[in-house]
Amino acid sequence: MATVCTNCGFDNPPGMRFCGNCGTRLPENASAAPVPSTPESSSPRPAAAAQQFPNVDPERLGVMTGSDLMERFRQAGLEASGQRRNVTILFVDLSSYTSLSEQLEDEELYSLVQKFIRLLVNDVYKYEGMVDKLTGDGLMALFGAPIAHENNAERAMRSAMDMMADVALLSHELDLHGHELRIHIGLNAGTVIVGGLGGDGLMNYTAIGDSVNLARRLEETADPGMILVSKNVYQQTYRLFDFEALAPLTLKHISRPISAYRFLGPKANPGMVRGLEGLRAPMIGRQNEFRQVQAMVDRLVHERQGGVMMLVGEGGMGKSRLTREIKAQLDFTQLRLLEGQSLTYRRAIAYWIFQDMLRNFLGLTPESPEEEVRRRLRETVYAVLGGIGQPHTGALEKIAYLEHMLALEPSREEESDRLLADRIRYLDPGQLQQQIFLAVRDLLLAVAAQRPVLLVLEDLHWADDASLDLVRFLLDSTRSAPLLIYAISRPFEGGAVQAIHERAGQRLAERYLFIRLQALPPDQSAQLLQALLTIQDLPDMLREQIIQRSAGLPFYLEEILRMLIENKVIYHDGRQWQLTPGADSVSIGVPETLQGLILTRFDRLSASQRRVLQTASVVGSQFNAQVLHLVMGRMPGQAVEGHAEKLTRDEIDEALALLAEREYILPQIGIPIADESGEGEATFLFKHVLVSDAVYSTLLQRDRRDLHTRVGLAIETLYAGRLEGQIEVLAGHFMRSSLLDRSLYYLLSAGQKAARSYANEQARLHFSQALEVLPKVDHTPEQSVQVYQGLGDALLTAGEYLPAREFFTRALETLGAQAGTSSLLDPGASQRIDRQRMISLLQRKIGRTHEGQGDYDKAMVCLRAAQSVLTGGYAEYTAERANILSDSGWIDFRRGSLEQAEAALEEALKLSEAAGQLDVVASVLNRLAGIHYQRDSLEQAERFLVRSLVLREQIGDVVAVSRSYNNLGLLGWRQGNLDSALDNFNHSYQMQKNLGDVEGLVVLRTNMGLIELDRGNLAQAERHFSEALETAGQIGHFYHVNMARMHLALLNFYAGNWQNVLEYGRL
């Protein structure tokens, strides 16, 4: 039997005690190679036999990896029993093997195959790839699994280059009877499922997925001597290698055309590899940005000048470091620091970043008991707005809206609390949003009046729409108050953050500072390396590797050093850092992406630590230890069999402590949650959200579903009785779980909650997700109606009338189709009334979609249908009948049928007053005023307007109040009472300014300009019209732009400035 050398893999003849290739002593029980064919059996073979590749035992390939690498493969492979990984797949095959096999004797062919396979395998393991399988006349290799690397594609490319060179050298060295040994290679990068497929051996570890198939097809397409790569590989390595783009390929079993690139060679001057941020370090290279931010803070403190700063940079660029340095320099006796942070898993919760800011201001956390939150909020707002023990008259009102923003149940202990709760109930979502905006703004301004405020808003790119709208609303307040907003975001293109950036630039001028961080140049990276790690005689090659591969991003450089420490390349001897002897030529791996960097460290954790981190990534970027205990917990002494993923409480806590020590997560002190022991639980935050994302990405879909199910159930248990603040989180977990019926319930609740807060896009998202879940679970007709109506309302608010109508119609069809079969449609009197009222409401909403499109005939048909279903004299129908009549009257008004409109509105007024619907009463009175305005019955119009105004002020509808004052101004203008008109316009203008309603301000500027034009004050009129034109242009409202230009043309006509008339007249 031939004996394989454990050092070099050479097949030695039987009886050899030392390797004939390298001289290493051979073990007596070394593995034996297959016996080659004897001369007697080397007669010509059948064609089928000639094409068969000689067998090579995969387990024997381990002798070429080295014991350390092989053990790492084995441990990672056996413990990673099913994961998703981003890898680079390499397929290589020998070209023209059949022809070659026909020309060689069996023994020659066997020897050639042994050398060929050893050569290929060695070139894979050289770059810490793994041979997945032998494929007949070649092999498949993985780079990135079971051990993650930071630069998988580069490693695979270099392995392919070495294969080409080594095979060419082998072909030159051997006598192949005139034949040339050539190979062809295909590479692709992508996500695969990796894990063991039965058995215990390493080589049962494999990868499956479309990415593998594409790599195989590229290899089959490549010509002899060609390396063909996919677009993914090209994008990750084009800075290092030269490629030639090929025409799109049509490949077997792949339906779409494939972009492919032919490898040409390494670049003469390779580019820098991109990287990301990290660990604690002194700030280097951000001095200019630091001075700019510090100057804004100094003006805030010494000149009480507010403004806005936006710091933008890729993840890992150093935003957090710069911010920490700024905060470290603050004098908290001169200013107050308020901080809020957006979290990716909280994006579905309206106002999250401001909830976080307010909780931080109050010294609370998301786990704080509701009564504690309410108590501290009231104490603080009373103190800030009205003085201790003497609440400001508006403080209670502000508190009510802040409590609503924090998702607290309305308090009804005091009469004033009940009145405020009732007032909020009357507000529509838009009005409620305005009140929340005003409450937050007034609180911030009151705090700033005591001491200048620096408001830090971190990770704005993950903020919810309501929070971003509130940030945009607050911008103008910084012009007149010592409030400095410091927003931190990743780069953006379009969207709400872009809108904030543009508005700040337009409105704030020099009070707006925009900073985009760039990568550090090499000299500053060297300074950072020296500041972090002072090692005498650090080899230049190692220093250059660290600096080059850090690519100018502090996080990369810091994480490389952390990796070197964990790998014991460098160590601390108690006095200083030292380089481990013999480590000066170490090859440093820098992750191609942050995910690769994280997973490189992740794979070095123990199995239990990895499971804890994976489970935590499912819970979210911020998590409570008790959730992990419930999800992963195993009682001490409980058998592990059947609970492979279960750990004891002590094991979980030990893993968390180690993960915190290694700074995967950061510990925070949690608020006690009631449990059997009565003790509080620690809370943790992933140091970087991308750590959570990268770890989460390793989980298979089945494991994600299982963990989301368990996490959702754990949260329900922990927060039993106070789930209002967890609705969106639970919706997210159960939507990804095996309990989709639960997700439907929470998605509906989350959508309704968002709609009440006028977070329309979030409401639309939740209802859309509920629509996807609906056919997948058993559900009631009630739930179908709620989904369709909720989506219809969101679309109607967005002005998407046709799809809104379709969903309202589907809700109607559900009500009709299920009549008499559901609890909602129970033939009992109460249920029948609810059903008829729901049908009427839906018909009226369908009518609103037609009205929005200008089709008044169809709108009236719908309103008549809405009225017809309200049979019987039930008092429950009164409010809906009032709404129907009011909408009918409004359509008649728009058609010019004033008598019909008046009759309908008068009847609506009686019904709404009888039902006590004050918001409807106020709206009807306002519409009646419009009728009398059109008839020139101006005194009557004024009476209705004043009554409407009084009601709107009574229920706290500030938006409607401001519009009422504008209407009173128009009435005064029509009456010729220009002074009174101007007073009302000014009053409305101040309210609109406080509300941040820019369009309303444009309208009022125009109206005030018309007053001054009638008075003959052309200069004043021109100022108003010009400001209206400028602001309308800033917000992109072309109707108001054209109106302002028209009035400026008219003004210049009166002034005789004909050139300006022509200029402004070009609409």
PDB file of N, CA and C in Angstrom, residues 615-670:
ATOM      1  N   THR A 615     -29.668  34.836  18.898  1.00  0.00           N
ATOM      2  CA  THR A 615     -30.989  35.049  19.486  1.00  0.00           C
ATOM      3  C   THR A 615     -31.204  36.524  19.816  1.00  0.00           C
ATOM      4  N   ALA A 616     -30.174  37.175  20.347  1.00  0.00           N
ATOM      5  CA  ALA A 616     -30.277  38.601  20.646  1.00  0.00           C
ATOM      6  C   ALA A 616     -30.534  39.405  19.378  1.00  0.00           C
ATOM      7  N   SER A 617     -29.950  38.997  18.258  1.00  0.00           N
ATOM      8  CA  SER A 617     -30.155  39.725  17.004  1.00  0.00           C
ATOM      9  C   SER A 617     -31.596  39.609  16.535  1.00  0.00           C
ATOM     10  N   VAL A 618     -32.279  38.550  16.911  1.00  0.00           N
ATOM     11  CA  VAL A 618     -33.698  38.404  16.579  1.00  0.00           C
ATOM     12  C   VAL A 618     -34.537  39.305  17.467  1.00  0.00           C
ATOM     13  N   VAL A 619     -34.193  39.386  18.752  1.00  0.00           N
ATOM     14  CA  VAL A 619     -34.929  40.262  19.672  1.00  0.00           C
ATOM     15  C   VAL A 619     -34.854  41.708  19.186  1.00  0.00           C
ATOM     16  N   GLY A 620     -33.672  42.155  18.794  1.00  0.00           N
ATOM     17  CA  GLY A 620     -33.510  43.523  18.305  1.00  0.00           C
ATOM     18  C   GLY A 620     -32.191  44.098  18.742  1.00  0.00           C
ATOM     19  N   SER A 621     -31.891  45.276  18.237  1.00  0.00           N
ATOM     20  CA  SER A 621     -30.610  45.902  18.554  1.00  0.00           C
ATOM     21  C   SER A 621     -30.500  46.250  20.029  1.00  0.00           C
ATOM     22  N   GLN A 622     -31.616  46.501  20.675  1.00  0.00           N
ATOM     23  CA  GLN A 622     -31.640  46.699  22.122  1.00  0.00           C
ATOM     24  C   GLN A 622     -32.504  45.588  22.703  1.00  0.00           C
ATOM     25  N   PHE A 623     -32.016  44.908  23.732  1.00  0.00           N
ATOM     26  CA  PHE A 623     -32.749  43.752  24.239  1.00  0.00           C
ATOM     27  C   PHE A 623     -32.557  43.619  25.731  1.00  0.00           C
ATOM     28  N   ASN A 624     -33.538  42.988  26.334  1.00  0.00           N
ATOM     29  CA  ASN A 624     -33.516  42.744  27.768  1.00  0.00           C
ATOM     30  C   ASN A 624     -33.083  41.312  28.023  1.00  0.00           C
ATOM     31  N   ALA A 625     -32.243  41.115  29.018  1.00  0.00           N
ATOM     32  CA  ALA A 625     -31.720  39.775  29.290  1.00  0.00           C
ATOM     33  C   ALA A 625     -32.837  38.798  29.615  1.00  0.00           C
ATOM     34  N   GLN A 626     -33.907  39.297  30.220  1.00  0.00           N
ATOM     35  CA  GLN A 626     -34.969  38.369  30.609  1.00  0.00           C
ATOM     36  C   GLN A 626     -35.672  37.784  29.387  1.00  0.00           C
ATOM     37  N   VAL A 627     -35.711  38.530  28.295  1.00  0.00           N
ATOM     38  CA  VAL A 627     -36.270  37.973  27.064  1.00  0.00           C
ATOM     39  C   VAL A 627     -35.441  36.773  26.622  1.00  0.00           C
ATOM     40  N   LEU A 628     -34.123  36.911  26.684  1.00  0.00           N
ATOM     41  CA  LEU A 628     -33.254  35.783  26.318  1.00  0.00           C
ATOM     42  C   LEU A 628     -33.457  34.609  27.264  1.00  0.00           C
ATOM     43  N   HIS A 629     -33.633  34.886  28.540  1.00  0.00           N
ATOM     44  CA  HIS A 629     -33.846  33.802  29.497  1.00  0.00           C
ATOM     45  C   HIS A 629     -35.105  33.014  29.146  1.00  0.00           C
ATOM     46  N   LEU A 630     -36.156  33.741  28.757  1.00  0.00           N
ATOM     47  CA  LEU A 630     -37.400  33.057  28.412  1.00  0.00           C
ATOM     48  C   LEU A 630     -37.293  32.300  27.095  1.00  0.00           C
ATOM     49  N   VAL A 631     -36.590  32.887  26.139  1.00  0.00           N
ATOM     50  CA  VAL A 631     -36.498  32.282  24.809  1.00  0.00           C
ATOM     51  C   VAL A 631     -35.549  31.094  24.796  1.00  0.00           C
ATOM     52  N   MET A 632     -34.402  31.232  25.470  1.00  0.00           N
ATOM     53  CA  MET A 632     -33.344  30.221  25.390  1.00  0.00           C
ATOM     54  C   MET A 632     -33.237  29.359  26.635  1.00  0.00           C
ATOM     55  N   GLY A 633     -33.962  29.695  27.657  1.00  0.00           N
ATOM     56  CA  GLY A 633     -33.711  29.128  28.975  1.00  0.00           C
ATOM     57  C   GLY A 633     -33.952  27.633  29.108  1.00  0.00           C
ATOM     58  N   ARG A 634     -33.098  27.010  29.897  1.00  0.00           N
ATOM     59  CA  ARG A 634     -33.227  25.604  30.279  1.00  0.00           C
ATOM     60  C   ARG A 634     -32.996  25.526  31.775  1.00  0.00           C
ATOM     61  N   MET A 635     -33.852  24.818  32.453  1.00  0.00           N
ATOM     62  CA  MET A 635     -33.705  24.697  33.899  1.00  0.00           C
ATOM     63  C   MET A 635     -32.429  23.929  34.229  1.00  0.00           C
ATOM     64  N   PRO A 636     -31.718  24.305  35.303  1.00  0.00           N
ATOM     65  CA  PRO A 636     -30.518  23.550  35.696  1.00  0.00           C
ATOM     66  C   PRO A 636     -30.856  22.074  35.893  1.00  0.00           C
ATOM     67  N   GLY A 637     -30.023  21.225  35.329  1.00  0.00           N
ATOM     68  CA  GLY A 637     -30.254  19.791  35.448  1.00  0.00           C
ATOM     69  C   GLY A 637     -31.128  19.210  34.360  1.00  0.00           C
ATOM     70  N   GLN A 638     -31.791  20.074  33.576  1.00  0.00           N
ATOM     71  CA  GLN A 638     -32.627  19.574  32.476  1.00  0.00           C
ATOM     72  C   GLN A 638     -31.743  18.953  31.409  1.00  0.00           C
ATOM     73  N   ALA A 639     -32.149  17.815  30.895  1.00  0.00           N
ATOM     74  CA  ALA A 639     -31.354  17.119  29.883  1.00  0.00           C
ATOM     75  C   ALA A 639     -31.194  17.991  28.659  1.00  0.00           C
ATOM     76  N   VAL A 640     -29.994  17.985  28.097  1.00  0.00           N
ATOM     77  CA  VAL A 640     -29.727  18.780  26.903  1.00  0.00           C
ATOM     78  C   VAL A 640     -30.375  18.149  25.687  1.00  0.00           C
ATOM     79  N   GLU A 641     -30.518  16.819  25.715  1.00  0.00           N
ATOM     80  CA  GLU A 641     -31.112  16.149  24.565  1.00  0.00           C
ATOM     81  C   GLU A 641     -32.527  16.678  24.342  1.00  0.00           C
ATOM     82  N   GLY A 642     -32.821  17.063  23.117  1.00  0.00           N
ATOM     83  CA  GLY A 642     -34.109  17.667  22.813  1.00  0.00           C
ATOM     84  C   GLY A 642     -34.150  19.142  23.104  1.00  0.00           C
ATOM     85  N   HIS A 643     -33.086  19.674  23.690  1.00  0.00           N
ATOM     86  CA  HIS A 643     -33.005  21.103  23.994  1.00  0.00           C
ATOM     87  C   HIS A 643     -31.642  21.622  23.565  1.00  0.00           C
ATOM     88  N   ALA A 644     -31.238  21.260  22.352  1.00  0.00           N
ATOM     89  CA  ALA A 644     -29.877  21.579  21.912  1.00  0.00           C
ATOM     90  C   ALA A 644     -29.610  23.074  21.923  1.00  0.00           C
ATOM     91  N   GLU A 645     -30.650  23.874  21.724  1.00  0.00           N
ATOM     92  CA  GLU A 645     -30.447  25.320  21.674  1.00  0.00           C
ATOM     93  C   GLU A 645     -30.733  25.978  23.025  1.00  0.00           C
ATOM     94  N   LYS A 646     -31.085  25.196  24.019  1.00  0.00           N
ATOM     95  CA  LYS A 646     -31.420  25.733  25.319  1.00  0.00           C
ATOM     96  C   LYS A 646     -30.171  25.865  26.187  1.00  0.00           C
ATOM     97  N   LEU A 647     -30.137  26.916  26.989  1.00  0.00           N
ATOM     98  CA  LEU A 647     -29.041  27.153  27.922  1.00  0.00           C
ATOM     99  C   LEU A 647     -29.629  27.501  29.272  1.00  0.00           C
ATOM    100  N   THR A 648     -28.866  27.260  30.328  1.00  0.00           N
ATOM    101  CA  THR A 648     -29.318  27.673  31.649  1.00  0.00           C
ATOM    102  C   THR A 648     -29.176  29.183  31.779  1.00  0.00           C
ATOM    103  N   ARG A 649     -29.843  29.731  32.786  1.00  0.00           N
ATOM    104  CA  ARG A 649     -29.763  31.170  33.038  1.00  0.00           C
ATOM    105  C   ARG A 649     -28.313  31.600  33.250  1.00  0.00           C
ATOM    106  N   ASP A 650     -27.559  30.805  34.018  1.00  0.00           N
ATOM    107  CA  ASP A 650     -26.158  31.146  34.281  1.00  0.00           C
ATOM    108  C   ASP A 650     -25.331  31.115  33.000  1.00  0.00           C
ATOM    109  N   GLU A 651     -25.613  30.134  32.141  1.00  0.00           N
ATOM    110  CA  GLU A 651     -24.872  30.051  30.880  1.00  0.00           C
ATOM    111  C   GLU A 651     -25.157  31.253  29.988  1.00  0.00           C
ATOM    112  N   ILE A 652     -26.415  31.679  29.972  1.00  0.00           N
ATOM    113  CA  ILE A 652     -26.771  32.858  29.176  1.00  0.00           C
ATOM    114  C   ILE A 652     -26.087  34.100  29.727  1.00  0.00           C
ATOM    115  N   ASP A 653     -26.143  34.274  31.051  1.00  0.00           N
ATOM    116  CA  ASP A 653     -25.520  35.456  31.655  1.00  0.00           C
ATOM    117  C   ASP A 653     -24.009  35.454  31.471  1.00  0.00           C
ATOM    118  N   GLU A 654     -23.415  34.287  31.538  1.00  0.00           N
ATOM    119  CA  GLU A 654     -21.966  34.187  31.323  1.00  0.00           C
ATOM    120  C   GLU A 654     -21.614  34.575  29.888  1.00  0.00           C
ATOM    121  N   ALA A 655     -22.416  34.111  28.943  1.00  0.00           N
ATOM    122  CA  ALA A 655     -22.175  34.468  27.541  1.00  0.00           C
ATOM    123  C   ALA A 655     -22.362  35.962  27.327  1.00  0.00           C
ATOM    124  N   LEU A 656     -23.385  36.559  27.932  1.00  0.00           N
ATOM    125  CA  LEU A 656     -23.621  38.001  27.795  1.00  0.00           C
ATOM    126  C   LEU A 656     -22.458  38.794  28.373  1.00  0.00           C
ATOM    127  N   ALA A 657     -21.937  38.349  29.505  1.00  0.00           N
ATOM    128  CA  ALA A 657     -20.808  39.050  30.117  1.00  0.00           C
ATOM    129  C   ALA A 657     -19.591  39.036  29.198  1.00  0.00           C
ATOM    130  N   LEU A 658     -19.334  37.899  28.591  1.00  0.00           N
ATOM    131  CA  LEU A 658     -18.188  37.795  27.688  1.00  0.00           C
ATOM    132  C   LEU A 658     -18.406  38.636  26.429  1.00  0.00           C
ATOM    133  N   LEU A 659     -19.613  38.600  25.906  1.00  0.00           N
ATOM    134  CA  LEU A 659     -19.920  39.395  24.713  1.00  0.00           C
ATOM    135  C   LEU A 659     -19.795  40.892  25.013  1.00  0.00           C
ATOM    136  N   ALA A 660     -20.174  41.283  26.225  1.00  0.00           N
ATOM    137  CA  ALA A 660     -20.013  42.687  26.617  1.00  0.00           C
ATOM    138  C   ALA A 660     -18.540  43.035  26.781  1.00  0.00           C
ATOM    139  N   GLU A 661     -17.781  42.093  27.348  1.00  0.00           N
ATOM    140  CA  GLU A 661     -16.348  42.322  27.523  1.00  0.00           C
ATOM    141  C   GLU A 661     -15.653  42.509  26.171  1.00  0.00           C
ATOM    142  N   ARG A 662     -16.095  41.741  25.192  1.00  0.00           N
ATOM    143  CA  ARG A 662     -15.507  41.852  23.850  1.00  0.00           C
ATOM    144  C   ARG A 662     -16.167  42.943  23.007  1.00  0.00           C
ATOM    145  N   GLU A 663     -17.139  43.640  23.615  1.00  0.00           N
ATOM    146  CA  GLU A 663     -17.774  44.812  23.016  1.00  0.00           C
ATOM    147  C   GLU A 663     -18.572  44.487  21.759  1.00  0.00           C
ATOM    148  N   TYR A 664     -19.143  43.304  21.713  1.00  0.00           N
ATOM    149  CA  TYR A 664     -20.189  43.048  20.733  1.00  0.00           C
ATOM    150  C   TYR A 664     -21.447  43.807  21.160  1.00  0.00           C
ATOM    151  N   ILE A 665     -21.675  43.821  22.464  1.00  0.00           N
ATOM    152  CA  ILE A 665     -22.845  44.490  23.036  1.00  0.00           C
ATOM    153  C   ILE A 665     -22.384  45.397  24.163  1.00  0.00           C
ATOM    154  N   LEU A 666     -23.230  46.373  24.499  1.00  0.00           N
ATOM    155  CA  LEU A 666     -22.923  47.307  25.576  1.00  0.00           C
ATOM    156  C   LEU A 666     -23.981  47.156  26.658  1.00  0.00           C
ATOM    157  N   PRO A 667     -23.569  46.938  27.903  1.00  0.00           N
ATOM    158  CA  PRO A 667     -24.562  46.765  28.974  1.00  0.00           C
ATOM    159  C   PRO A 667     -25.173  48.093  29.389  1.00  0.00           C
ATOM    160  N   GLN A 668     -26.448  48.051  29.728  1.00  0.00           N
ATOM    161  CA  GLN A 668     -27.150  49.195  30.293  1.00  0.00           C
ATOM    162  C   GLN A 668     -27.945  48.696  31.480  1.00  0.00           C
ATOM    163  N   ILE A 669     -28.265  49.602  32.380  1.00  0.00           N
ATOM    164  CA  ILE A 669     -29.027  49.200  33.565  1.00  0.00           C
ATOM    165  C   ILE A 669     -30.502  49.249  33.208  1.00  0.00           C
ATOM    166  N   GLY A 670     -31.169  48.106  33.324  1.00  0.00           N
ATOM    167  CA  GLY A 670     -32.581  48.036  32.970  1.00  0.00           C
ATOM    168  C   GLY A 670     -33.472  48.391  34.138  1.00  0.00           C
TER     169      GLY A 670
END
